[in-house]
Short mmCIF file of C-alpha atoms and ligand atoms in Angstrom, two decimals:
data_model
loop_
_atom_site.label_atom_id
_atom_site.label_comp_id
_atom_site.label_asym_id
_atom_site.label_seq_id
_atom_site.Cartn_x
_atom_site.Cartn_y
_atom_site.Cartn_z
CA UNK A 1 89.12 96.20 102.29
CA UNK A 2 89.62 99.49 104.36
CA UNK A 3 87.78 102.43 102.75
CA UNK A 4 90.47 105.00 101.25
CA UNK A 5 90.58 108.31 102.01
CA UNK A 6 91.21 110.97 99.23
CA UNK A 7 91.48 114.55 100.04
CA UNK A 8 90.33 116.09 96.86
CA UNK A 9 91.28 119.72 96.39
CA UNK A 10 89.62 122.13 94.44
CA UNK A 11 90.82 125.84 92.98
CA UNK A 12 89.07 128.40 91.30
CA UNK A 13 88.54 127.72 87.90
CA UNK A 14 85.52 127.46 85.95
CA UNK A 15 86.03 123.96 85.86
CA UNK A 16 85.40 123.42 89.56
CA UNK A 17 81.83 122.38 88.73
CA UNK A 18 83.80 119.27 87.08
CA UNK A 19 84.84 118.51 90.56
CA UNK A 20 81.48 117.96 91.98
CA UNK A 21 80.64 114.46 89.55
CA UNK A 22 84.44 114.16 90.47
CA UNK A 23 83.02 113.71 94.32
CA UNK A 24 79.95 111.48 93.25
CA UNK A 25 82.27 109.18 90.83
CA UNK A 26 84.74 108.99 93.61
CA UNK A 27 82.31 108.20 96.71
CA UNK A 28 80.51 105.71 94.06
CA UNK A 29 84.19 103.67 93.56
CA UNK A 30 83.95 103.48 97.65
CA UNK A 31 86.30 106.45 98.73
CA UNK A 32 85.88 108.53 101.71
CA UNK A 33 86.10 111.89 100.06
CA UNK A 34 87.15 114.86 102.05
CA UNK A 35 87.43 118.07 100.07
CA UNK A 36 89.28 121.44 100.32
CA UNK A 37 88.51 124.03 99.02
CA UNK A 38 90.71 127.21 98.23
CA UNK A 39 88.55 130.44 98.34
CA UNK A 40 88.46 131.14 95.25
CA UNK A 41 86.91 127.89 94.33
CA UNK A 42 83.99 128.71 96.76
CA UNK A 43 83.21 131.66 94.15
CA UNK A 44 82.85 129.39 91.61
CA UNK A 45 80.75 126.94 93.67
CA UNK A 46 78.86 126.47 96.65
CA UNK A 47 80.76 124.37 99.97
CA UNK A 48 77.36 122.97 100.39
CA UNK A 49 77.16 120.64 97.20
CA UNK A 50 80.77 118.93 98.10
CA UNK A 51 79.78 118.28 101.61
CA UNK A 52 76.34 116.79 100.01
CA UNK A 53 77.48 115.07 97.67
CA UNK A 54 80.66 113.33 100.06
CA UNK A 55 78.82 113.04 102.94
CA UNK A 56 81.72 114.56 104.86
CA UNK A 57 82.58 118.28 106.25
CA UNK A 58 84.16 120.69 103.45
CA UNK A 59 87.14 122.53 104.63
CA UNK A 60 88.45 125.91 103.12
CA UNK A 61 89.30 127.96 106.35
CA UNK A 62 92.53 127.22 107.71
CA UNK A 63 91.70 128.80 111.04
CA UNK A 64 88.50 127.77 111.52
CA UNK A 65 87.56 126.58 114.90
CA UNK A 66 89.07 122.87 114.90
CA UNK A 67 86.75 120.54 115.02
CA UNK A 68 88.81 118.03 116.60
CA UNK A 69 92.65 118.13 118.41
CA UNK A 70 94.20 117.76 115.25
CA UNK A 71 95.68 120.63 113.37
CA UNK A 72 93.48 120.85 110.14
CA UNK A 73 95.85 120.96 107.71
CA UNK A 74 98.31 118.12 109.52
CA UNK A 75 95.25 115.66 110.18
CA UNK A 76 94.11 116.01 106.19
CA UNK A 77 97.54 115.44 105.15
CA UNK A 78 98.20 112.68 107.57
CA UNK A 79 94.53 110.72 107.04
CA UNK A 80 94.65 110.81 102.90
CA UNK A 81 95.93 107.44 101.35
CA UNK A 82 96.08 110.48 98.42
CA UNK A 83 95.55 114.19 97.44
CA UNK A 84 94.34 115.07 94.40
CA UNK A 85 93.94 118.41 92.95
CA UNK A 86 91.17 118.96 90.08
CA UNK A 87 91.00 121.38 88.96
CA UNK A 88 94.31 122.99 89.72
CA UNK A 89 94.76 126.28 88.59
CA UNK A 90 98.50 127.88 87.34
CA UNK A 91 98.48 129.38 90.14
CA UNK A 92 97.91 127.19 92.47
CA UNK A 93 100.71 124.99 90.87
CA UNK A 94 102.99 127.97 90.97
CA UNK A 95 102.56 128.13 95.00
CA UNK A 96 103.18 124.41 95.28
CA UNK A 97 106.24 124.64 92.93
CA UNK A 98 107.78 127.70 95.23
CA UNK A 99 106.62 126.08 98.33
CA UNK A 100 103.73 128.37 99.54
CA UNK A 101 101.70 127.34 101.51
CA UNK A 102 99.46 130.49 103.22
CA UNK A 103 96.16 128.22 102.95
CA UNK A 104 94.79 124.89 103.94
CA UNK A 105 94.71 123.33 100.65
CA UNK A 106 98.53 124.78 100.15
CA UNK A 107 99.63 123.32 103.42
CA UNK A 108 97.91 120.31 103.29
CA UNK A 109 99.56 119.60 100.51
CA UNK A 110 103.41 120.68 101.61
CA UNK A 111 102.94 118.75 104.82
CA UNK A 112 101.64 115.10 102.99
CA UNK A 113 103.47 111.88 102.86
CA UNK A 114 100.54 110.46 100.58
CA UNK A 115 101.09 110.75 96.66
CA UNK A 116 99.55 113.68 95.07
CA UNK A 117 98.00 114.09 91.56
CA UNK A 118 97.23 117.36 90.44
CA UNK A 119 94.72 118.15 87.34
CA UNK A 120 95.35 121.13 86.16
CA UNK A 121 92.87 123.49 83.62
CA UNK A 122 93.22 126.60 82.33
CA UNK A 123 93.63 128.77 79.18
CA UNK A 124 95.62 127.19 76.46
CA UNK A 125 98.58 130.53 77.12
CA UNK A 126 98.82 130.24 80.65
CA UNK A 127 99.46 126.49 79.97
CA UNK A 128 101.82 127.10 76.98
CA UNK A 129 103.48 129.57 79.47
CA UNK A 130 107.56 128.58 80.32
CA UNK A 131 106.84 129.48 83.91
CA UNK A 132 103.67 127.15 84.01
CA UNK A 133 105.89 124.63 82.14
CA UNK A 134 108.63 124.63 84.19
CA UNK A 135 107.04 124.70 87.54
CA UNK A 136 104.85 121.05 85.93
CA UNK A 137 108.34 119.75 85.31
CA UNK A 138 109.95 120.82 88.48
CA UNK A 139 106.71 119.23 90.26
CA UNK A 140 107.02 115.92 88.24
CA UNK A 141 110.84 115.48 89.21
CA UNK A 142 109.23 116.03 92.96
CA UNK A 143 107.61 113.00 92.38
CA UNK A 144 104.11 115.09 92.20
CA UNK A 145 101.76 112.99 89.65
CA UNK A 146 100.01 115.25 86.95
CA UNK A 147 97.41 114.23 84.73
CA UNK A 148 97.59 116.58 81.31
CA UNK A 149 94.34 118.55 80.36
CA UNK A 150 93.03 117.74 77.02
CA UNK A 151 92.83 119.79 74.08
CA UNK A 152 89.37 121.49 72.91
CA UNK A 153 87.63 124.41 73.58
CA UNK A 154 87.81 126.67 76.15
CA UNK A 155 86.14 128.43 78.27
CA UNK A 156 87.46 131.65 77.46
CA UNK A 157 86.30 131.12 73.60
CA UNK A 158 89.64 129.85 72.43
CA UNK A 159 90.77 126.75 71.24
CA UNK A 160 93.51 124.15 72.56
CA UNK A 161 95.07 122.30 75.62
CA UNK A 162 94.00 123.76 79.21
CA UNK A 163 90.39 121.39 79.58
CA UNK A 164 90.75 119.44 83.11
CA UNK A 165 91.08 115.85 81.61
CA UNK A 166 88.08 113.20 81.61
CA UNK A 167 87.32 112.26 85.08
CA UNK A 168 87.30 108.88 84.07
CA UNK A 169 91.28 109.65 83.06
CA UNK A 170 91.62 110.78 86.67
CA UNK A 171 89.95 108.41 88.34
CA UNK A 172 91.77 105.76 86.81
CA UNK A 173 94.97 107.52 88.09
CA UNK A 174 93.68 107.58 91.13
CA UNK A 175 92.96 104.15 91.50
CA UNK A 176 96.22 102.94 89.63
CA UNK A 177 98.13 104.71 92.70
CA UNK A 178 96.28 104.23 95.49
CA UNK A 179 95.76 100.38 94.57
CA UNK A 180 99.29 99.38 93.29
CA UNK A 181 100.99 97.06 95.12
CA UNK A 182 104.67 98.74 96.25
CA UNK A 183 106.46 95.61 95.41
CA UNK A 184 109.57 96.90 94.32
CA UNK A 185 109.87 99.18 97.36
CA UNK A 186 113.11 99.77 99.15
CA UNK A 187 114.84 98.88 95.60
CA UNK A 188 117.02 101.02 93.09
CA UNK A 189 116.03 100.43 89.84
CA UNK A 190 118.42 101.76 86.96
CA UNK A 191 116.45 101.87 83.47
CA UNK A 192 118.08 103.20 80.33
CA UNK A 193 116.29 104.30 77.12
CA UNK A 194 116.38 106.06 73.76
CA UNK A 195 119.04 105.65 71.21
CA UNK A 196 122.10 107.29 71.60
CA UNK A 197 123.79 109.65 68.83
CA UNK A 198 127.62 109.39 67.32
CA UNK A 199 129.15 112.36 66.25
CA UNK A 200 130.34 112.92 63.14
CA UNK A 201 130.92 116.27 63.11
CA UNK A 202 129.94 119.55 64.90
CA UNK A 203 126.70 119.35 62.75
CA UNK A 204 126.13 115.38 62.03
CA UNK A 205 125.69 112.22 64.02
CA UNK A 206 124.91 108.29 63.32
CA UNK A 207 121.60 107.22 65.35
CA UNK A 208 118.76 105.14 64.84
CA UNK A 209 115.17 104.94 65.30
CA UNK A 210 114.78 104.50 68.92
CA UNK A 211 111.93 106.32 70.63
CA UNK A 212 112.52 105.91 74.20
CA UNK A 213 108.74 104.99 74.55
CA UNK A 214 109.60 101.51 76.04
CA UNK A 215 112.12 102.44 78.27
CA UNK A 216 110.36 105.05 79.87
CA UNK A 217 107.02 103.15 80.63
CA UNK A 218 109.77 100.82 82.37
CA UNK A 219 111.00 103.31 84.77
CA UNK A 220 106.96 104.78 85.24
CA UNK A 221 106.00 101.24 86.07
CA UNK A 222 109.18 100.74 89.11
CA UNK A 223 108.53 104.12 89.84
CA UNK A 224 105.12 103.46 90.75
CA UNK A 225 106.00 99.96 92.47
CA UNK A 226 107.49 101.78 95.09
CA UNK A 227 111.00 101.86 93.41
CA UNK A 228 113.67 104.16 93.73
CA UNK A 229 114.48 105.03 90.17
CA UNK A 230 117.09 106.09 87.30
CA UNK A 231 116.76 106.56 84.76
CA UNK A 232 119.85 106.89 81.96
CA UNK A 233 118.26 108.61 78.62
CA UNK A 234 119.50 109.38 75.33
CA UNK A 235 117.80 111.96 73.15
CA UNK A 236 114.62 111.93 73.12
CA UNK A 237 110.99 114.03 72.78
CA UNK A 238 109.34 112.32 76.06
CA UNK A 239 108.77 114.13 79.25
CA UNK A 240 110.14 112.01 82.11
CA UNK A 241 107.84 110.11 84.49
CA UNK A 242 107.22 111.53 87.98
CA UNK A 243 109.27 111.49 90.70
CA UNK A 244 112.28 109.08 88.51
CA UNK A 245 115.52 110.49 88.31
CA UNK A 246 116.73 111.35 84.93
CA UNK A 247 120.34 111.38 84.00
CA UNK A 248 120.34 112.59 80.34
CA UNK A 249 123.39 111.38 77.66
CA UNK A 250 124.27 111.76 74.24
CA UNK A 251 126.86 108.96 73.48
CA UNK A 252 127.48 105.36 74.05
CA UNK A 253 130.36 106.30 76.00
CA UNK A 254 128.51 108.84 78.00
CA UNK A 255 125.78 106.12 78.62
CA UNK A 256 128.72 103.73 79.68
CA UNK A 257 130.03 106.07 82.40
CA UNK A 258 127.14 107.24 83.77
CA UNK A 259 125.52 103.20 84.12
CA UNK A 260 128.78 102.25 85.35
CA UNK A 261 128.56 105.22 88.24
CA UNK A 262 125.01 104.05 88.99
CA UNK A 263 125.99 99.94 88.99
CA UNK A 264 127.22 99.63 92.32
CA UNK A 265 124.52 101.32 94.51
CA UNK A 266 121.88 99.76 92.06
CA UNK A 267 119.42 96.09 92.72
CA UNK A 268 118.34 95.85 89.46
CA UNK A 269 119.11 97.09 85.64
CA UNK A 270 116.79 96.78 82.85
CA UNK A 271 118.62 98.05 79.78
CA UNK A 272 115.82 98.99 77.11
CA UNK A 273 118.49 101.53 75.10
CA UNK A 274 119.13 101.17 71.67
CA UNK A 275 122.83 101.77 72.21
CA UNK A 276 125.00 102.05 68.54
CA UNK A 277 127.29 99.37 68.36
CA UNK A 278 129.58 101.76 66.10
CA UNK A 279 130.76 105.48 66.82
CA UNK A 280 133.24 107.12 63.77
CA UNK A 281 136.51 106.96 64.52
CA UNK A 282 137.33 110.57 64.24
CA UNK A 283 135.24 113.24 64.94
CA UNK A 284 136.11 115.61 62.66
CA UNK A 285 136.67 119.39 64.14
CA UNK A 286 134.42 121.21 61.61
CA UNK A 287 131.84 120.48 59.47
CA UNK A 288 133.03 117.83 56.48
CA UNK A 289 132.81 119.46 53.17
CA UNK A 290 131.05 117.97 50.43
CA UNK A 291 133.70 116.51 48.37
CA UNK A 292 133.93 113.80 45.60
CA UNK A 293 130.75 111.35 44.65
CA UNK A 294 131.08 109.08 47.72
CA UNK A 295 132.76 109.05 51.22
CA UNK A 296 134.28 106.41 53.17
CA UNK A 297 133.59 106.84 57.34
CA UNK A 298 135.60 104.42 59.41
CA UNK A 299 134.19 103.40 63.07
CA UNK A 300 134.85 101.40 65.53
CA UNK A 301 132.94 99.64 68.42
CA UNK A 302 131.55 101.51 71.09
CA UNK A 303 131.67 99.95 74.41
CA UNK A 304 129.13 97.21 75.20
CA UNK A 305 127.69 98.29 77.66
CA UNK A 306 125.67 95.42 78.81
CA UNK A 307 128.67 93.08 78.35
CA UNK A 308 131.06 95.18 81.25
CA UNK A 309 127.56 95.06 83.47
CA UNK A 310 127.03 91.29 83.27
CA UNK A 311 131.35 90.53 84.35
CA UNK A 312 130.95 92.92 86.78
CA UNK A 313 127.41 91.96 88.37
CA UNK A 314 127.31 90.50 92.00
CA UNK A 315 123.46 91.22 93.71
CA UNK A 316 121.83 92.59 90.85
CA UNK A 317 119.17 91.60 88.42
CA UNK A 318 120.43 92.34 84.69
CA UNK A 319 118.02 92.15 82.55
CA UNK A 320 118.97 93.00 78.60
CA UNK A 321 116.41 93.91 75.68
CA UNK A 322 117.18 92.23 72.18
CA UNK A 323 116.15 93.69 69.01
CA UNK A 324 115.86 91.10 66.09
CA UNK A 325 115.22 90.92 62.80
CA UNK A 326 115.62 87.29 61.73
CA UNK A 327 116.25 84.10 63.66
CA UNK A 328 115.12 85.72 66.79
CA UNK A 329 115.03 83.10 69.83
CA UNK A 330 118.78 82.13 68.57
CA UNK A 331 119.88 85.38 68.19
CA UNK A 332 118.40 86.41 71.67
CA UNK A 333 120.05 82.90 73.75
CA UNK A 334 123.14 84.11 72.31
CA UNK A 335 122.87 86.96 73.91
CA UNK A 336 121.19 86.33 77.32
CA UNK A 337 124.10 83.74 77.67
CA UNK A 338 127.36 86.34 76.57
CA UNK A 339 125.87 89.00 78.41
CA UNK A 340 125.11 87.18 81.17
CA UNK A 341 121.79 88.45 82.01
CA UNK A 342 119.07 87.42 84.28
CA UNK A 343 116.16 88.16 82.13
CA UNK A 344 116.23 89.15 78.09
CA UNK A 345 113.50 90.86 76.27
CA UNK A 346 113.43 89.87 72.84
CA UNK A 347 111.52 91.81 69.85
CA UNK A 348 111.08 91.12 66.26
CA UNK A 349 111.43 94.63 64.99
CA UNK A 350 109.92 93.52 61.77
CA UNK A 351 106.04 92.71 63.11
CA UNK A 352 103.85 94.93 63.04
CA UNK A 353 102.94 96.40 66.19
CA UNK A 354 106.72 95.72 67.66
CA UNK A 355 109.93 97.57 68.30
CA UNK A 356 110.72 101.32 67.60
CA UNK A 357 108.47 104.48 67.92
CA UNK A 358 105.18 102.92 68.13
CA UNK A 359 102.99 102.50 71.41
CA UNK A 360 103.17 98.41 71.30
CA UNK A 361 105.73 95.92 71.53
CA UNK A 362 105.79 91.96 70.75
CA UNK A 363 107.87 90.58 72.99
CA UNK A 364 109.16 86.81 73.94
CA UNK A 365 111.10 86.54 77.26
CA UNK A 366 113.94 84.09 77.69
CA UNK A 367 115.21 82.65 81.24
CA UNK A 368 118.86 81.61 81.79
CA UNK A 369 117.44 77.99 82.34
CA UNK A 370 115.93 77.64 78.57
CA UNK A 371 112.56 78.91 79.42
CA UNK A 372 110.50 81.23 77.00
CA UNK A 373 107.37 83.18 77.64
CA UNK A 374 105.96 84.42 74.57
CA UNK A 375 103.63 87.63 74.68
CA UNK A 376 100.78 88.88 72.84
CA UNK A 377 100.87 92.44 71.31
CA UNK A 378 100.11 94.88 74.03
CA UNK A 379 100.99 98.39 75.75
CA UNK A 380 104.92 98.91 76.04
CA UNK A 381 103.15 100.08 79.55
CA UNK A 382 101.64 96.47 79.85
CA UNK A 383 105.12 94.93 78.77
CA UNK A 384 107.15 96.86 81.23
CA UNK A 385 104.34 95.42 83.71
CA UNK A 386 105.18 92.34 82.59
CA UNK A 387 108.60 92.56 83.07
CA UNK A 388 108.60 93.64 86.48
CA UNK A 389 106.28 90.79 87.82
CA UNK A 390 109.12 88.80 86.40
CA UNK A 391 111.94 90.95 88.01
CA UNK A 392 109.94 90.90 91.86
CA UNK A 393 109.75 87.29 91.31
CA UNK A 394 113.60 86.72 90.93
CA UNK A 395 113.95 88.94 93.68
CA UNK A 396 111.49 87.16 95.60
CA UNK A 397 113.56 83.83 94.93
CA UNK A 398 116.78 85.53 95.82
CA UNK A 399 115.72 86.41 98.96
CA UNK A 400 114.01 83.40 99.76
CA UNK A 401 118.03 81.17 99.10
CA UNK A 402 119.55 84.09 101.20
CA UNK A 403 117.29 83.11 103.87
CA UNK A 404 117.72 79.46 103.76
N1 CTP B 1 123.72 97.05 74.54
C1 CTP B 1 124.62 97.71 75.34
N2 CTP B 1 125.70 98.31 74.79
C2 CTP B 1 125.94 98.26 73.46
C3 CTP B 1 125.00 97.58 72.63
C4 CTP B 1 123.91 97.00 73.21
O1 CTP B 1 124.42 97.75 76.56
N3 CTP B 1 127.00 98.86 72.96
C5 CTP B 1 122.55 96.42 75.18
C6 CTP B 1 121.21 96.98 74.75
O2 CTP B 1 120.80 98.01 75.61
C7 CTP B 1 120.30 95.77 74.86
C8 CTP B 1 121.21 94.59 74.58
O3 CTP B 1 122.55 95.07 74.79
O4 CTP B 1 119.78 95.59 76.16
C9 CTP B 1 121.09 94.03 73.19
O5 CTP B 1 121.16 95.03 72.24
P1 CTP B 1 121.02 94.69 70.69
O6 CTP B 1 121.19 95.93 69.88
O7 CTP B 1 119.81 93.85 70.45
O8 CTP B 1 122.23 93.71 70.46
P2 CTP B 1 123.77 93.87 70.29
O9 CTP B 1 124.42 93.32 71.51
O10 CTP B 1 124.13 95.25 69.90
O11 CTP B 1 124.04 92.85 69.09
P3 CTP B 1 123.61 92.94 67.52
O12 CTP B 1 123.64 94.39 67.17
O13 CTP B 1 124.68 92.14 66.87
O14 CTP B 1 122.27 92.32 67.40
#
């Protein structure tokens, strides 16, 4: 295997000392390390301990005498297989969210094709800050990669989130990118998540327990498979996953149109939403008044979604999510075979360990042709791996009869 290159960059924070075991971990996994530093940084520590502790020159200068032909901060940005920023101060993410770029670390990092994962520490009120805030979330819909500080105390004597996260976190970022295969690249992937909510009222709605969790460790996973991807959300507390786009809805109907917008331009849907089967009929004006010792609410069906998608589908994979609670691998053929699905995720919502809000799932996966892989408890990250093996190997197939 080719040695990796990772340009590591480092700001001015008092956690820059972090940065140098950062280097040693790094250069121990096998990667060529080449760091930049901003100047700040080399107030905090010495050039000299990076370049000993890499092997390799430290640059913070961006008109330094080149060394080489190459522009400095064009050959960094061309030569990393990554970038990654630890620590990264607020305001160095500020400059990369407005697109400055008046030093080499700055520039090296507008001018990169590579992926770039920025570790940011700093006091817990610069990171609470709606400016910091919003210039992470810009960054993440970028498609930059951020790995969250932790919570404890800080340098300044206060308490709460701003410490750079455990290098062993970032490393393992690091790696995840850098070694994933991009098998799903040069595909659109369309995931949907979360529940969606029924109005009642101006003040009520029906919904259930949905969490999103699943759905959006689905589009993480084709996002970083090289997949182009959307995802369709109802309400929910998550933040999105870098660099997927998000297309947020409230209704059934809502989720309908937009899914039905993305269908035609799309390779592959994997529908993980827990969409209500039932709206109210009428939605009444103004709030409902409390009247009488029971109430009666008619509704009627919401549009399957999954249903129109599996008429209409041509090229692309469908795959469908069931959630059971009795007679599960009947239930779930019933509806792998209605909806006309290429894959279908089935879960017994009532194990332990399986189905809404928590972190794990139980899943069995059915095949059109009978077949059933059943899954131990793990990750709704490890499932959505899972699934896409699955997925690239239909598509695999696919392309292998088109050939033919
Ligand atoms: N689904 C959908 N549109 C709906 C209802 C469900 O697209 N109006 C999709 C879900 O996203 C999921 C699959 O259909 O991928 C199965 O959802 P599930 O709630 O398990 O089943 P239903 O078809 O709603 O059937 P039932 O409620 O009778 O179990």
């Amino acid at each position: 295997m080719s040695q990796k290159n990772i340009v590591l960059g480092v700001t001015g924070s008092i956690a820059s000392y972090k940065a140098a075991e950062l280097t040693s971990l790094l250069v121990k996994r096998g990667f060529s390390v080449h760091v930049v530093m901003t100047a700040a940084a080399t107030s905090f520590i010495a050039p000299l301990t990076f370049q000993t502790l890499s092997g390799n020159p430290v640059h913070v200068d961006m008109f330094s005498p080149p060394k080489d032909w190459n522009v400095e901060h064009i050959g960094l940005a061309q030569m990393a297989d990554l970038l990654l920023i630890a620590p990264a101060t607020a305001n160095f993410i500020g400059k990369i969210a407005a697109g400055i770029a008046d030093d080499l670390l700055s520039a090296t990092v507008l001018a990169t094709k590579a992926p770039v994962v920025i570790a940011p520490a700093m006091n817990v009120g610069m990171y609470e800050n709606k400016i910091f805030q919003r210039n992470m979330k810009l960054l993440r819909e970028y498609g930059y990669y951020f790995v969250e500080p932790e919570e404890g105390r800080l340098a300044c004597g206060t308490a709460g989130k701003g410490r750079l996260a455990d290098l062993e976190k970032i490393i393992k970022v690091v790696e995840n990118l850098i070694f994933r295969e991009q098998d799903l690249s040069g595909k659109k992937v369309l995931v949907t998540a979360g529940p969606t909510r029924e109005p009642l009222d101006p003040v009520r709605f029906l919904s259930n327990y949905s969490s999103g969790k699943m759905g959006y460790a689905l589009a993480e996973e084709a996002r970083e498979r090289g997949a182009e991807v959307i995802l369709v959300s109802g309400p929910t507390g998550l933040s999105p996953p870098p660099g997927v786009k998000v297309d947020f809805v409230e209704t059934a109907q809502e989720m309908f149109e937009a899914v039905l917008n993305y269908f035609p331009e799309v390779d592959v849907v994997v529908k993980a939403a827990a969409v209500a089967d039932f709206r109210p009929k009428q939605v009444a004006p103004e709030k409902v008044k409390k009247r009488g010792s029971c109430m009666v609410i008619e509704l009627e069906a919401t549009p399957d979604i999954l249903f129109h998608l599996g008429k209409q589908k041509n090229k692309q994979i469908l795959v469908g999510f069931a959630a059971e609670t009795e007679n599960l691998l009947e239930n779930a053929r019933e509806k792998l075979r209605e909806k006309n699905l290429d894959l279908l995720v089935a879960n017994d919502l009532k194990q332990e360990g399986a189905g809404f809000q928590v972190d794990t799932n139980i899943a069995t996966i059915l095949y059109p042709d009978g077949g059933v892989l059943r899954l131990p408890k793990m990750t709704k990250k490890e499932l959505a791996r899972v699934i896409f093996d699955e997925v690239v190997k239909l598509i695999k197939l696919r392309e292998k009869e088109g050939d033919r």
